[in-house]
Amino acid sequence: MAGVGMLVTTVYAILFYLATLILVAGVGYRIWVYARTPAPLKIPTTPAPVTRAGVVMRIVREVVLFESLFKANKWIWVFGWVFHAGLLLVLLRHVRYFQEPVWKLIALIQPFGIYAGFAMVAGLLGLWARRLFVPRIRYISGPSDHLMLALIVAIGLSGLAMRYLAPTDIVAVKAFFLGLMTFDWQPLPADPVLLIHLTLVAILMMIFPVSKLLHAPGLFFSPGRNQVDNPRERRHLAPWAAELEAAEGRGR
Amino acid sequence: MGEMQTKEQLTPEDFLDPLEIPPIVKGAMADSKPYPAAPEHQEKLGFPGELVDDWHDRAIAKLGELASKYRGLRVYLDSCVKCGACTDKCHYFLGTGDPNNMPVARQDLLRQVWRRHYTFAGKYFPWLVGAKDLTEELLDEWYSYFHQCSQCRRCSVYCPYGIDTAEVSMAAREIMDTIGKGQKYCNEIIGKVHTVGNNLGLQAKALKATLEELEEEIEDDTGVSVRLPLDEKGAEIMLVTPSADFFAEPHIDGLIGYAKVFHQAGASWTISSHASEAANFGMFIGSYENMRKMALRIREAALDLGVKRIIFGECGHAWRAAYSFLNTLAGPFDFLDQNYPIPQHICEYTYDLIQRGVLKFDKSRNDHIRLTFHDSCNVARASRMGDMPGGQFEIPRAILRAVCNHFYDMAPETIREATFCCGGGGGLLTDELMDVRTKGAQPRIRALKEVIEEHGVTHMAAICAICKTQFAKIFPAYGIPMDTIVSVHQMVSNAIILDGEVRDDDDDDAEDDES
Ligand code: HEM
Ligand code: SF4
Ligand code: SF4
């Protein structure tokens, strides 16, 4: 390693350590805040499940099928679901860059991962079109909403470009990431498209905890979705409400 | 909008799609504002009498406090992705076209301030994420648009994360209350409950007289002495019902219905003058303390009267406050009979009696009525009846089918969990908000007109005091007779056969049918 190659490797190594730290610490902190904040009243959107198991199923349906969104709007649902399903496959496909040997399952989905990349971009473009052309959605969209779509589309396109237009040395890329994980740095190829792709990914990781991407952990903490409908059967009392009662010498 | 029509003048244009999305009209409803609370109304609830000097800082501090006390608010402020799924779900948007009445835009009025003060992106890149300072103009918009949300939760059904604009509105109203910018209608009423025991400020003596009058009326009608007891110690059941049931139409016919059901069941029951109100407007203003204080009156009354069961009359948000919150706010109710749900809805009670064959009906007494049912938002999306999720939809319908031969549901996308608010919920049932109330009722009215047209529906039953008042008031603006709205227990009352009754008017009814 020498000269430009050395510099590129160092910069990207540091960038990815930083991005990972921000992503993990930031999202971890958010989850901690959500978990710590009490939900003083029973407010599930009813009809709601009356058992814990039912609630787990409700959340699973929301995460896997986007059930509520399906009820709301078929277009947003189609685009949103295709985008997220694509994203999931693409992410899984990327797992191979972080492990040696590669798990069977990860190896198995490699071919689908390619189509998933296209699906993801197509879904995003659909969502973007709605943002631009449906007056209601244009009204509620701010610069950050467009930029977020632009960012992920750009990540997708630069990724696809490496596959079809400007291939990079993926063996070296894998060595780089495996090296990062063992603190044994390996050179990163200085291909422009790769560097763009990686920069954008690092940006996405870093803004995750301070942006609307918090919807992913948020869903699991939404009282409208995660509460069991059993207020008559079980008394539900937040710590601060219990204090209020204790101060008056009431309750238990 | 709002032009008067008679039924004969209805044209095909009146039969429009309830879900039709209007074009956006910015600022269409910016001038809709409720009357501000007077200092005395504010202070009774522990809020400053008028806008405090340091309102800005106090508002920001309160916002932070609420976000740390309510997980829902916190998560909802962070999670919205602006997907737009909720944008066409609010009846106030459908009726007015004002973009600030799109649920996400309504939330954003608060969220932009949250972002400005409590998020990294909003502090350092406000223009990027639409973060804004709380200015006097924005506060004005809050006052306007957070009083154009009936907290009906329709938006929360469709949001992929269950973001509930009702929670956001409640928080915004609480912030406004704590800086001295309260709303007269809600706060005045809450004050009356704290001092007198009900929304109307109806004293025990007046209540007693009203109930006695009703007893006479029932006896005149049926020849049976049906009691409406007040403050009877040792009764088994305490009925807590919205005070509108004591004087308003068609509410009062529902109250007569409950009394007849209790009578036929041979139940020992009583109304309490101390807790003569099921409504809990503390919920509308998002005030846990005020809501709790009112809930505790119910506990006190139950203890004082030594009752074993608590049953709630027909009221939507009151049933939410009872079903979802009463145990939390005023429990545990270990002194009540644990064999019954605590609290129980009058519909659950009546339904159970029907199931057990205790009640007998002559359905033909309702043959002049072709009925539909309006699911009240708080019952539909914020509570339950019976053991099964969705019992809140099935039980009232089962009762109506048991007492009436002609029942027709409105379009599926406008009932059950998808039901539209009447337009007057959430503390908006006040005359100065008539415009937004009328426009907000539009989707429900359109759905109703469809079944009027298709099935010749003549009446719509509801189990909510606010819905009943609202519809009675706004129906004429849409060319529908005001007595089209009926109580569920009014239908029960019509059909129930009381032991030993004399019905000299049966023949008259039959003749009426022909006309
Ligand atoms: C638990 C996992 C997740 C769930 C259940 C979920 C669900 C959703 C849903 C229902 C929507 C609204 C529909 C749509 O616009 O697509 C949405 C939007 C979005 N999600 Fe996710 N998501 C998850 C994870 C992620 C992750 C990890 C990312 C990271 C890139 C992401 C990025 C986005 C973006 C950018 C949007 C907004 C799209 C737009 O602007 O229209 N999501 N998500
Ligand atoms: S809670 Fe109801 S009134 Fe309020 S924004 Fe949502 S749909 Fe509209
Ligand atoms: S549906 Fe939920 S996430 Fe989508 S714009 Fe509305 S509030 Fe935001």
PDB file of C-alpha atoms in Angstrom, chain A residues 29-30 33-50 58 62 66-73 76 84 127 130-131 134-137 139-145 147 210-227 229-238 240-242 244-246 248 250-252, chain B residues 21 24 26 67-72 74-76 78-85 87-89 93 99-100 102 104-105 108 115 120-121 127-129 153 156-164 167 288-289 291-292 296 299 319-320 323-325 327-332 334 341-345 348 379-387 389-390 392-393 417:
ATOM      1  CA  TYR A  29     -29.559   5.486  22.423  1.00  0.00           C
ATOM      2  CA  ARG A  30     -32.911   6.071  20.718  1.00  0.00           C
ATOM      3  CA  VAL A  33     -34.940   6.477  25.295  1.00  0.00           C
ATOM      4  CA  TYR A  34     -38.066   4.882  23.836  1.00  0.00           C
ATOM      5  CA  ALA A  35     -37.866   1.944  26.195  1.00  0.00           C
ATOM      6  CA  ARG A  36     -37.354   4.200  29.181  1.00  0.00           C
ATOM      7  CA  THR A  37     -40.212   6.567  28.365  1.00  0.00           C
ATOM      8  CA  PRO A  38     -43.374   5.362  30.073  1.00  0.00           C
ATOM      9  CA  ALA A  39     -46.671   4.835  28.274  1.00  0.00           C
ATOM     10  CA  PRO A  40     -49.088   5.933  31.003  1.00  0.00           C
ATOM     11  CA  LEU A  41     -52.353   5.040  29.289  1.00  0.00           C
ATOM     12  CA  LYS A  42     -53.650   2.123  27.298  1.00  0.00           C
ATOM     13  CA  ILE A  43     -53.997   3.463  23.779  1.00  0.00           C
ATOM     14  CA  PRO A  44     -53.802   0.569  21.308  1.00  0.00           C
ATOM     15  CA  THR A  45     -55.683   1.343  18.122  1.00  0.00           C
ATOM     16  CA  THR A  46     -58.619  -1.042  18.398  1.00  0.00           C
ATOM     17  CA  PRO A  47     -59.703  -3.626  17.502  1.00  0.00           C
ATOM     18  CA  ALA A  48     -56.446  -4.784  19.047  1.00  0.00           C
ATOM     19  CA  PRO A  49     -55.177  -8.180  20.149  1.00  0.00           C
ATOM     20  CA  VAL A  50     -56.116  -9.186  23.675  1.00  0.00           C
ATOM     21  CA  ARG A  58     -49.793  -7.745  14.845  1.00  0.00           C
ATOM     22  CA  GLU A  62     -46.900  -4.677  10.197  1.00  0.00           C
ATOM     23  CA  PHE A  66     -47.113  -3.363   6.062  1.00  0.00           C
ATOM     24  CA  GLU A  67     -50.683  -4.273   6.969  1.00  0.00           C
ATOM     25  CA  SER A  68     -51.907  -0.803   7.930  1.00  0.00           C
ATOM     26  CA  LEU A  69     -50.359   0.765   4.875  1.00  0.00           C
ATOM     27  CA  PHE A  70     -52.091  -1.850   2.749  1.00  0.00           C
ATOM     28  CA  LYS A  71     -55.425  -0.746   4.164  1.00  0.00           C
ATOM     29  CA  ALA A  72     -54.521   2.862   3.553  1.00  0.00           C
ATOM     30  CA  ASN A  73     -53.202   3.141   0.045  1.00  0.00           C
ATOM     31  CA  ILE A  76     -47.803   3.568  -1.521  1.00  0.00           C
ATOM     32  CA  HIS A  84     -38.186  -2.548   1.535  1.00  0.00           C
ATOM     33  CA  LEU A 127     -42.451   6.664  -4.064  1.00  0.00           C
ATOM     34  CA  ARG A 130     -45.855  10.234  -5.739  1.00  0.00           C
ATOM     35  CA  ARG A 131     -43.952  12.794  -3.733  1.00  0.00           C
ATOM     36  CA  VAL A 134     -49.549  13.887  -5.875  1.00  0.00           C
ATOM     37  CA  PRO A 135     -50.345  17.360  -4.521  1.00  0.00           C
ATOM     38  CA  ARG A 136     -51.132  16.138  -0.988  1.00  0.00           C
ATOM     39  CA  ILE A 137     -47.833  14.332  -0.693  1.00  0.00           C
ATOM     40  CA  TYR A 139     -47.384  19.442   0.269  1.00  0.00           C
ATOM     41  CA  ILE A 140     -46.060  17.380   3.183  1.00  0.00           C
ATOM     42  CA  SER A 141     -42.635  16.696   1.635  1.00  0.00           C
ATOM     43  CA  GLY A 142     -39.667  18.722   2.782  1.00  0.00           C
ATOM     44  CA  PRO A 143     -36.140  18.921   1.366  1.00  0.00           C
ATOM     45  CA  SER A 144     -34.992  16.113   3.644  1.00  0.00           C
ATOM     46  CA  ASP A 145     -37.661  13.774   2.256  1.00  0.00           C
ATOM     47  CA  LEU A 147     -32.821  14.082  -0.302  1.00  0.00           C
ATOM     48  CA  VAL A 210     -31.145  11.543  13.519  1.00  0.00           C
ATOM     49  CA  SER A 211     -33.629  11.155  10.706  1.00  0.00           C
ATOM     50  CA  LYS A 212     -36.970   9.701   9.832  1.00  0.00           C
ATOM     51  CA  LEU A 213     -35.235   6.352   9.387  1.00  0.00           C
ATOM     52  CA  LEU A 214     -36.064   6.000  13.067  1.00  0.00           C
ATOM     53  CA  HIS A 215     -39.390   4.675  11.846  1.00  0.00           C
ATOM     54  CA  ALA A 216     -37.780   1.237  11.875  1.00  0.00           C
ATOM     55  CA  PRO A 217     -37.231   1.041  15.655  1.00  0.00           C
ATOM     56  CA  GLY A 218     -40.205   3.374  16.203  1.00  0.00           C
ATOM     57  CA  LEU A 219     -42.733   0.858  14.942  1.00  0.00           C
ATOM     58  CA  PHE A 220     -41.832  -1.578  17.693  1.00  0.00           C
ATOM     59  CA  PHE A 221     -42.408   1.061  20.358  1.00  0.00           C
ATOM     60  CA  SER A 222     -45.647   2.512  19.027  1.00  0.00           C
ATOM     61  CA  PRO A 223     -48.275   2.109  21.771  1.00  0.00           C
ATOM     62  CA  GLY A 224     -50.952   2.183  19.095  1.00  0.00           C
ATOM     63  CA  ARG A 225     -49.569  -1.088  17.815  1.00  0.00           C
ATOM     64  CA  ASN A 226     -47.694  -2.817  20.626  1.00  0.00           C
ATOM     65  CA  GLN A 227     -50.145  -2.626  23.519  1.00  0.00           C
ATOM     66  CA  ASP A 229     -56.050  -4.586  24.753  1.00  0.00           C
ATOM     67  CA  ASN A 230     -56.691  -5.595  28.374  1.00  0.00           C
ATOM     68  CA  PRO A 231     -57.189  -2.414  30.426  1.00  0.00           C
ATOM     69  CA  ARG A 232     -60.157  -3.817  32.353  1.00  0.00           C
ATOM     70  CA  GLU A 233     -58.432  -7.064  33.201  1.00  0.00           C
ATOM     71  CA  ARG A 234     -55.134  -5.550  34.279  1.00  0.00           C
ATOM     72  CA  ARG A 235     -54.401  -2.254  35.897  1.00  0.00           C
ATOM     73  CA  HIS A 236     -51.872  -0.367  33.845  1.00  0.00           C
ATOM     74  CA  LEU A 237     -49.959   2.255  35.803  1.00  0.00           C
ATOM     75  CA  ALA A 238     -46.942   4.309  34.755  1.00  0.00           C
ATOM     76  CA  TRP A 240     -44.928   8.698  37.364  1.00  0.00           C
ATOM     77  CA  ALA A 241     -48.636   8.112  37.800  1.00  0.00           C
ATOM     78  CA  ALA A 242     -47.925   5.736  40.668  1.00  0.00           C
ATOM     79  CA  LEU A 244     -48.745  10.852  41.886  1.00  0.00           C
ATOM     80  CA  GLU A 245     -50.951   8.397  43.746  1.00  0.00           C
ATOM     81  CA  ALA A 246     -48.400   7.612  46.412  1.00  0.00           C
ATOM     82  CA  GLU A 248     -51.728  11.378  47.880  1.00  0.00           C
ATOM     83  CA  ARG A 250     -53.568   6.244  47.535  1.00  0.00           C
ATOM     84  CA  GLY A 251     -53.079   3.276  45.288  1.00  0.00           C
ATOM     85  CA  ARG A 252     -50.540   0.530  45.546  1.00  0.00           C
TER      86      ARG A 252
ATOM     87  CA  ILE B  21     -60.526  13.616  -2.030  1.00  0.00           C
ATOM     88  CA  ILE B  24     -56.089  21.406  -1.638  1.00  0.00           C
ATOM     89  CA  LYS B  26     -54.450  26.435   1.603  1.00  0.00           C
ATOM     90  CA  ALA B  67     -42.350  13.781  25.303  1.00  0.00           C
ATOM     91  CA  SER B  68     -40.553  12.326  28.304  1.00  0.00           C
ATOM     92  CA  LYS B  69     -43.804  11.284  30.006  1.00  0.00           C
ATOM     93  CA  TYR B  70     -45.635   9.832  27.001  1.00  0.00           C
ATOM     94  CA  ARG B  71     -43.856   7.242  24.913  1.00  0.00           C
ATOM     95  CA  GLY B  72     -46.529   7.512  22.251  1.00  0.00           C
ATOM     96  CA  ARG B  74     -42.139  10.712  21.679  1.00  0.00           C
ATOM     97  CA  VAL B  75     -42.208   7.866  19.160  1.00  0.00           C
ATOM     98  CA  TYR B  76     -44.808   9.571  16.975  1.00  0.00           C
ATOM     99  CA  ASP B  78     -39.728  10.856  15.608  1.00  0.00           C
ATOM    100  CA  SER B  79     -41.175   8.178  13.354  1.00  0.00           C
ATOM    101  CA  CYS B  80     -43.218   9.807  10.623  1.00  0.00           C
ATOM    102  CA  VAL B  81     -41.698   9.174   7.176  1.00  0.00           C
ATOM    103  CA  LYS B  82     -44.125  11.480   5.352  1.00  0.00           C
ATOM    104  CA  CYS B  83     -45.381   8.541   3.349  1.00  0.00           C
ATOM    105  CA  GLY B  84     -48.716  10.281   2.880  1.00  0.00           C
ATOM    106  CA  ALA B  85     -50.893   7.293   3.748  1.00  0.00           C
ATOM    107  CA  THR B  87     -53.327  12.428   4.085  1.00  0.00           C
ATOM    108  CA  ASP B  88     -56.804  11.526   2.840  1.00  0.00           C
ATOM    109  CA  LYS B  89     -58.087   9.862   6.000  1.00  0.00           C
ATOM    110  CA  PHE B  93     -59.583  17.328   5.356  1.00  0.00           C
ATOM    111  CA  PRO B  99     -54.010  20.887   3.896  1.00  0.00           C
ATOM    112  CA  ASN B 100     -53.371  21.526   7.587  1.00  0.00           C
ATOM    113  CA  MET B 102     -54.257  16.280   6.732  1.00  0.00           C
ATOM    114  CA  VAL B 104     -49.486  14.440   9.032  1.00  0.00           C
ATOM    115  CA  ALA B 105     -49.617  18.185   8.400  1.00  0.00           C
ATOM    116  CA  ASP B 108     -46.133  18.723  11.712  1.00  0.00           C
ATOM    117  CA  ARG B 115     -37.463  19.256  15.723  1.00  0.00           C
ATOM    118  CA  PHE B 120     -29.984  17.304  16.113  1.00  0.00           C
ATOM    119  CA  ALA B 121     -31.167  17.845  12.556  1.00  0.00           C
ATOM    120  CA  TRP B 127     -34.368  24.340   6.694  1.00  0.00           C
ATOM    121  CA  LEU B 128     -33.616  20.762   5.722  1.00  0.00           C
ATOM    122  CA  VAL B 129     -36.171  19.090   7.961  1.00  0.00           C
ATOM    123  CA  ARG B 153     -57.981   8.151  15.567  1.00  0.00           C
ATOM    124  CA  SER B 156     -53.908   6.035  13.307  1.00  0.00           C
ATOM    125  CA  VAL B 157     -55.616   3.026  11.747  1.00  0.00           C
ATOM    126  CA  TYR B 158     -53.919   3.682   8.423  1.00  0.00           C
ATOM    127  CA  CYS B 159     -50.499   4.929   9.496  1.00  0.00           C
ATOM    128  CA  PRO B 160     -47.914   2.164   9.077  1.00  0.00           C
ATOM    129  CA  TYR B 161     -46.591   3.003  12.555  1.00  0.00           C
ATOM    130  CA  GLY B 162     -49.922   3.703  14.173  1.00  0.00           C
ATOM    131  CA  ILE B 163     -49.053   7.373  14.600  1.00  0.00           C
ATOM    132  CA  ASP B 164     -52.059   8.784  16.398  1.00  0.00           C
ATOM    133  CA  GLU B 167     -52.213  12.035  20.949  1.00  0.00           C
ATOM    134  CA  TYR B 288     -53.959  13.401  32.965  1.00  0.00           C
ATOM    135  CA  GLU B 289     -54.559  15.272  36.209  1.00  0.00           C
ATOM    136  CA  MET B 291     -59.004  13.360  33.677  1.00  0.00           C
ATOM    137  CA  ARG B 292     -57.973  11.558  36.837  1.00  0.00           C
ATOM    138  CA  LEU B 296     -61.932   9.629  40.953  1.00  0.00           C
ATOM    139  CA  ARG B 299     -64.739   5.861  42.380  1.00  0.00           C
ATOM    140  CA  TRP B 319     -66.517   4.788  27.021  1.00  0.00           C
ATOM    141  CA  ARG B 320     -62.899   5.227  26.036  1.00  0.00           C
ATOM    142  CA  TYR B 323     -62.969   1.174  29.323  1.00  0.00           C
ATOM    143  CA  SER B 324     -59.367   2.115  28.640  1.00  0.00           C
ATOM    144  CA  PHE B 325     -58.539   4.540  31.422  1.00  0.00           C
ATOM    145  CA  ASN B 327     -58.900   1.266  35.969  1.00  0.00           C
ATOM    146  CA  THR B 328     -55.644   3.147  35.460  1.00  0.00           C
ATOM    147  CA  LEU B 329     -56.876   6.483  36.718  1.00  0.00           C
ATOM    148  CA  ALA B 330     -59.045   5.451  39.634  1.00  0.00           C
ATOM    149  CA  GLY B 331     -58.407   1.747  40.230  1.00  0.00           C
ATOM    150  CA  PRO B 332     -57.995  -0.795  41.538  1.00  0.00           C
ATOM    151  CA  ASP B 334     -61.261  -4.503  44.195  1.00  0.00           C
ATOM    152  CA  PRO B 341     -66.388  -6.407  33.645  1.00  0.00           C
ATOM    153  CA  ILE B 342     -65.310  -3.219  35.432  1.00  0.00           C
ATOM    154  CA  PRO B 343     -66.647  -1.005  34.047  1.00  0.00           C
ATOM    155  CA  GLN B 344     -69.342  -2.485  31.836  1.00  0.00           C
ATOM    156  CA  HIS B 345     -71.064  -0.860  28.863  1.00  0.00           C
ATOM    157  CA  GLU B 348     -72.757  -5.301  26.952  1.00  0.00           C
ATOM    158  CA  VAL B 379     -65.875   3.225  20.770  1.00  0.00           C
ATOM    159  CA  ALA B 380     -64.670   1.845  17.458  1.00  0.00           C
ATOM    160  CA  ARG B 381     -60.967   2.650  17.620  1.00  0.00           C
ATOM    161  CA  ALA B 382     -60.178   3.222  21.281  1.00  0.00           C
ATOM    162  CA  SER B 383     -62.145   0.623  23.224  1.00  0.00           C
ATOM    163  CA  ARG B 384     -63.848  -2.712  23.107  1.00  0.00           C
ATOM    164  CA  MET B 385     -67.026  -4.462  24.198  1.00  0.00           C
ATOM    165  CA  GLY B 386     -67.279  -8.100  25.142  1.00  0.00           C
ATOM    166  CA  ASP B 387     -64.461 -10.630  25.062  1.00  0.00           C
ATOM    167  CA  PRO B 389     -61.663  -7.748  19.528  1.00  0.00           C
ATOM    168  CA  GLY B 390     -64.316  -6.024  17.455  1.00  0.00           C
ATOM    169  CA  GLN B 392     -67.659  -2.976  19.918  1.00  0.00           C
ATOM    170  CA  PHE B 393     -68.976  -3.395  16.361  1.00  0.00           C
ATOM    171  CA  GLU B 417     -62.693   0.643  12.387  1.00  0.00           C
TER     172      GLU B 417
END
